[in-house]
Amino acid sequence: MGGGGGDDDVAEMSEINVTPFIDVMLVLLIVFMVAAPLSTVDTPVDLPSSNAPAQDRPDEPLWLTLTVEGTLTLGNDVLPPETLAASLDAASGAKRDTPVFLRADQTIPYGRLMEVLNQLRAAGYLKVALVGLEGSPP
């Protein structure tokens, strides 16, 4: 009689198969778990407190750290003081208007901090942000 379906036709599946979705989410979770620790700066430094309001930071800032031993690190790489300008140029693509976030241990002598600021100014990096802990000083 016509082209109607009988009982032996395959029934349509009305459920959504979520297994591929779960697999993709697990892969993304693993990728983010591995990538998140790599995006932070791990140089230990005892920052002073500040009561200034927190400012927005750019997507990829340059983190320059002056440790308690007086060594300079750019990101996680230790650099000799005489290579500061060349290292900053390499990290920023020679864009001297790139903000440099300077983290310094609170026990660093003021003269040593001024030496680093003078090196930054001599290299042409005038946008320097001093990083401190949020909150009021004790």
PDB file of C-alpha atoms in Angstrom:
ATOM      1  CA  MET A   1       0.000   0.000   0.000  1.00  0.00           C
ATOM      2  CA  GLY A   2       2.193   2.891   0.571  1.00  0.00           C
ATOM      3  CA  GLY A   3       5.616   3.571   1.868  1.00  0.00           C
ATOM      4  CA  GLY A   4       4.603   3.590   5.512  1.00  0.00           C
ATOM      5  CA  GLY A   5       6.906   2.270   8.162  1.00  0.00           C
ATOM      6  CA  GLY A   6       6.478  -0.976   9.936  1.00  0.00           C
ATOM      7  CA  ASP A   7       7.517  -2.281  13.278  1.00  0.00           C
ATOM      8  CA  ASP A   8      10.910  -3.378  11.989  1.00  0.00           C
ATOM      9  CA  ASP A   9      12.101   0.183  11.262  1.00  0.00           C
ATOM     10  CA  VAL A  10      14.969   1.542  13.338  1.00  0.00           C
ATOM     11  CA  ALA A  11      13.715   3.855  16.035  1.00  0.00           C
ATOM     12  CA  GLU A  12      15.157   7.352  16.135  1.00  0.00           C
ATOM     13  CA  MET A  13      17.435   8.133  18.998  1.00  0.00           C
ATOM     14  CA  SER A  14      16.191  11.141  20.916  1.00  0.00           C
ATOM     15  CA  GLU A  15      18.988  11.332  23.511  1.00  0.00           C
ATOM     16  CA  ILE A  16      22.063  13.505  23.210  1.00  0.00           C
ATOM     17  CA  ASN A  17      25.382  11.700  23.381  1.00  0.00           C
ATOM     18  CA  VAL A  18      27.450  13.713  25.878  1.00  0.00           C
ATOM     19  CA  THR A  19      30.538  11.498  25.886  1.00  0.00           C
ATOM     20  CA  PRO A  20      32.437  13.531  23.234  1.00  0.00           C
ATOM     21  CA  PHE A  21      31.561  16.732  25.082  1.00  0.00           C
ATOM     22  CA  ILE A  22      32.932  15.325  28.346  1.00  0.00           C
ATOM     23  CA  ASP A  23      36.122  14.210  26.590  1.00  0.00           C
ATOM     24  CA  VAL A  24      36.692  17.691  25.180  1.00  0.00           C
ATOM     25  CA  MET A  25      36.042  19.299  28.561  1.00  0.00           C
ATOM     26  CA  LEU A  26      38.517  16.979  30.286  1.00  0.00           C
ATOM     27  CA  VAL A  27      41.211  17.788  27.726  1.00  0.00           C
ATOM     28  CA  LEU A  28      40.579  21.528  28.191  1.00  0.00           C
ATOM     29  CA  LEU A  29      40.706  21.107  31.964  1.00  0.00           C
ATOM     30  CA  ILE A  30      44.099  19.400  31.740  1.00  0.00           C
ATOM     31  CA  VAL A  31      45.429  22.082  29.376  1.00  0.00           C
ATOM     32  CA  PHE A  32      44.382  24.888  31.733  1.00  0.00           C
ATOM     33  CA  MET A  33      45.708  23.048  34.790  1.00  0.00           C
ATOM     34  CA  VAL A  34      49.118  22.801  33.120  1.00  0.00           C
ATOM     35  CA  ALA A  35      49.131  26.331  31.652  1.00  0.00           C
ATOM     36  CA  ALA A  36      47.927  28.262  34.724  1.00  0.00           C
ATOM     37  CA  PRO A  37      51.063  27.816  36.877  1.00  0.00           C
ATOM     38  CA  LEU A  38      53.251  28.764  33.921  1.00  0.00           C
ATOM     39  CA  SER A  39      51.615  32.176  33.601  1.00  0.00           C
ATOM     40  CA  THR A  40      52.665  33.397  37.031  1.00  0.00           C
ATOM     41  CA  VAL A  41      55.943  34.839  38.246  1.00  0.00           C
ATOM     42  CA  ASP A  42      57.566  32.584  40.841  1.00  0.00           C
ATOM     43  CA  THR A  43      60.386  34.752  42.136  1.00  0.00           C
ATOM     44  CA  PRO A  44      59.863  34.997  45.907  1.00  0.00           C
ATOM     45  CA  VAL A  45      59.835  38.561  47.172  1.00  0.00           C
ATOM     46  CA  ASP A  46      58.481  40.209  50.340  1.00  0.00           C
ATOM     47  CA  LEU A  47      56.413  43.077  48.935  1.00  0.00           C
ATOM     48  CA  PRO A  48      55.479  46.103  51.034  1.00  0.00           C
ATOM     49  CA  SER A  49      51.833  47.000  51.597  1.00  0.00           C
ATOM     50  CA  SER A  50      50.033  49.825  49.826  1.00  0.00           C
ATOM     51  CA  ASN A  51      46.665  51.469  50.376  1.00  0.00           C
ATOM     52  CA  ALA A  52      46.417  52.693  46.760  1.00  0.00           C
ATOM     53  CA  PRO A  53      43.498  51.311  44.758  1.00  0.00           C
ATOM     54  CA  ALA A  54      44.321  48.359  42.515  1.00  0.00           C
ATOM     55  CA  GLN A  55      44.857  49.212  38.842  1.00  0.00           C
ATOM     56  CA  ASP A  56      44.103  47.157  35.765  1.00  0.00           C
ATOM     57  CA  ARG A  57      47.127  45.521  34.207  1.00  0.00           C
ATOM     58  CA  PRO A  58      47.847  44.803  30.554  1.00  0.00           C
ATOM     59  CA  ASP A  59      47.472  41.352  29.023  1.00  0.00           C
ATOM     60  CA  GLU A  60      51.193  40.519  29.014  1.00  0.00           C
ATOM     61  CA  PRO A  61      53.075  42.786  31.424  1.00  0.00           C
ATOM     62  CA  LEU A  62      56.831  42.764  31.904  1.00  0.00           C
ATOM     63  CA  TRP A  63      57.596  41.665  35.478  1.00  0.00           C
ATOM     64  CA  LEU A  64      60.953  42.943  36.720  1.00  0.00           C
ATOM     65  CA  THR A  65      61.843  41.721  40.205  1.00  0.00           C
ATOM     66  CA  LEU A  66      64.554  42.963  42.539  1.00  0.00           C
ATOM     67  CA  THR A  67      65.141  40.180  45.076  1.00  0.00           C
ATOM     68  CA  VAL A  68      66.419  40.462  48.629  1.00  0.00           C
ATOM     69  CA  GLU A  69      69.874  39.399  47.377  1.00  0.00           C
ATOM     70  CA  GLY A  70      69.837  42.367  44.985  1.00  0.00           C
ATOM     71  CA  THR A  71      69.542  40.269  41.801  1.00  0.00           C
ATOM     72  CA  LEU A  72      67.267  41.246  38.935  1.00  0.00           C
ATOM     73  CA  THR A  73      64.862  38.817  37.290  1.00  0.00           C
ATOM     74  CA  LEU A  74      62.728  39.427  34.223  1.00  0.00           C
ATOM     75  CA  GLY A  75      59.818  37.042  34.571  1.00  0.00           C
ATOM     76  CA  ASN A  76      61.622  34.011  35.998  1.00  0.00           C
ATOM     77  CA  ASP A  77      64.957  34.603  34.227  1.00  0.00           C
ATOM     78  CA  VAL A  78      67.852  36.000  36.277  1.00  0.00           C
ATOM     79  CA  LEU A  79      69.713  38.698  34.373  1.00  0.00           C
ATOM     80  CA  PRO A  80      72.907  40.595  34.964  1.00  0.00           C
ATOM     81  CA  PRO A  81      72.318  44.336  35.568  1.00  0.00           C
ATOM     82  CA  GLU A  82      74.302  45.327  32.454  1.00  0.00           C
ATOM     83  CA  THR A  83      71.918  43.370  30.186  1.00  0.00           C
ATOM     84  CA  LEU A  84      68.727  44.957  31.546  1.00  0.00           C
ATOM     85  CA  ALA A  85      68.070  47.209  28.530  1.00  0.00           C
ATOM     86  CA  ALA A  86      68.744  44.473  25.964  1.00  0.00           C
ATOM     87  CA  SER A  87      66.610  41.954  27.861  1.00  0.00           C
ATOM     88  CA  LEU A  88      63.692  44.390  28.123  1.00  0.00           C
ATOM     89  CA  ASP A  89      63.961  45.193  24.403  1.00  0.00           C
ATOM     90  CA  ALA A  90      63.905  41.485  23.567  1.00  0.00           C
ATOM     91  CA  ALA A  91      60.926  40.803  25.847  1.00  0.00           C
ATOM     92  CA  SER A  92      58.856  43.794  24.669  1.00  0.00           C
ATOM     93  CA  GLY A  93      59.827  43.733  20.992  1.00  0.00           C
ATOM     94  CA  ALA A  94      61.634  47.073  21.483  1.00  0.00           C
ATOM     95  CA  LYS A  95      58.335  48.783  22.389  1.00  0.00           C
ATOM     96  CA  ARG A  96      59.567  51.189  25.000  1.00  0.00           C
ATOM     97  CA  ASP A  97      56.054  52.318  25.926  1.00  0.00           C
ATOM     98  CA  THR A  98      55.372  48.847  27.369  1.00  0.00           C
ATOM     99  CA  PRO A  99      54.620  49.089  31.102  1.00  0.00           C
ATOM    100  CA  VAL A 100      57.221  47.479  33.361  1.00  0.00           C
ATOM    101  CA  PHE A 101      55.910  46.163  36.681  1.00  0.00           C
ATOM    102  CA  LEU A 102      58.731  46.471  39.226  1.00  0.00           C
ATOM    103  CA  ARG A 103      58.521  44.183  42.233  1.00  0.00           C
ATOM    104  CA  ALA A 104      61.089  44.878  44.949  1.00  0.00           C
ATOM    105  CA  ASP A 105      61.610  43.263  48.318  1.00  0.00           C
ATOM    106  CA  GLN A 106      60.784  45.675  51.114  1.00  0.00           C
ATOM    107  CA  THR A 107      64.228  45.179  52.707  1.00  0.00           C
ATOM    108  CA  ILE A 108      66.084  46.397  49.594  1.00  0.00           C
ATOM    109  CA  PRO A 109      68.059  49.598  50.272  1.00  0.00           C
ATOM    110  CA  TYR A 110      66.468  52.639  48.689  1.00  0.00           C
ATOM    111  CA  GLY A 111      69.675  53.411  46.780  1.00  0.00           C
ATOM    112  CA  ARG A 112      69.603  50.012  45.023  1.00  0.00           C
ATOM    113  CA  LEU A 113      65.977  50.563  43.988  1.00  0.00           C
ATOM    114  CA  MET A 114      66.893  53.973  42.573  1.00  0.00           C
ATOM    115  CA  GLU A 115      69.749  52.377  40.588  1.00  0.00           C
ATOM    116  CA  VAL A 116      67.258  50.043  38.901  1.00  0.00           C
ATOM    117  CA  LEU A 117      64.840  52.913  38.207  1.00  0.00           C
ATOM    118  CA  ASN A 118      67.706  54.927  36.679  1.00  0.00           C
ATOM    119  CA  GLN A 119      68.648  51.947  34.490  1.00  0.00           C
ATOM    120  CA  LEU A 120      65.033  51.696  33.318  1.00  0.00           C
ATOM    121  CA  ARG A 121      64.915  55.406  32.514  1.00  0.00           C
ATOM    122  CA  ALA A 122      68.242  55.243  30.670  1.00  0.00           C
ATOM    123  CA  ALA A 123      66.917  52.294  28.634  1.00  0.00           C
ATOM    124  CA  GLY A 124      63.872  54.382  27.629  1.00  0.00           C
ATOM    125  CA  TYR A 125      61.253  52.562  29.721  1.00  0.00           C
ATOM    126  CA  LEU A 126      59.373  55.378  31.407  1.00  0.00           C
ATOM    127  CA  LYS A 127      56.144  53.543  32.251  1.00  0.00           C
ATOM    128  CA  VAL A 128      57.191  51.841  35.474  1.00  0.00           C
ATOM    129  CA  ALA A 129      54.633  50.585  37.994  1.00  0.00           C
ATOM    130  CA  LEU A 130      55.762  49.741  41.508  1.00  0.00           C
ATOM    131  CA  VAL A 131      54.004  46.614  42.758  1.00  0.00           C
ATOM    132  CA  GLY A 132      52.914  46.223  46.381  1.00  0.00           C
ATOM    133  CA  LEU A 133      50.491  44.145  48.397  1.00  0.00           C
ATOM    134  CA  GLU A 134      46.915  45.357  48.556  1.00  0.00           C
ATOM    135  CA  GLY A 135      45.739  46.664  51.884  1.00  0.00           C
ATOM    136  CA  SER A 136      46.855  49.247  54.355  1.00  0.00           C
ATOM    137  CA  PRO A 137      50.312  49.085  55.927  1.00  0.00           C
ATOM    138  CA  PRO A 138      50.415  47.615  59.433  1.00  0.00           C
TER     139      PRO A 138
END
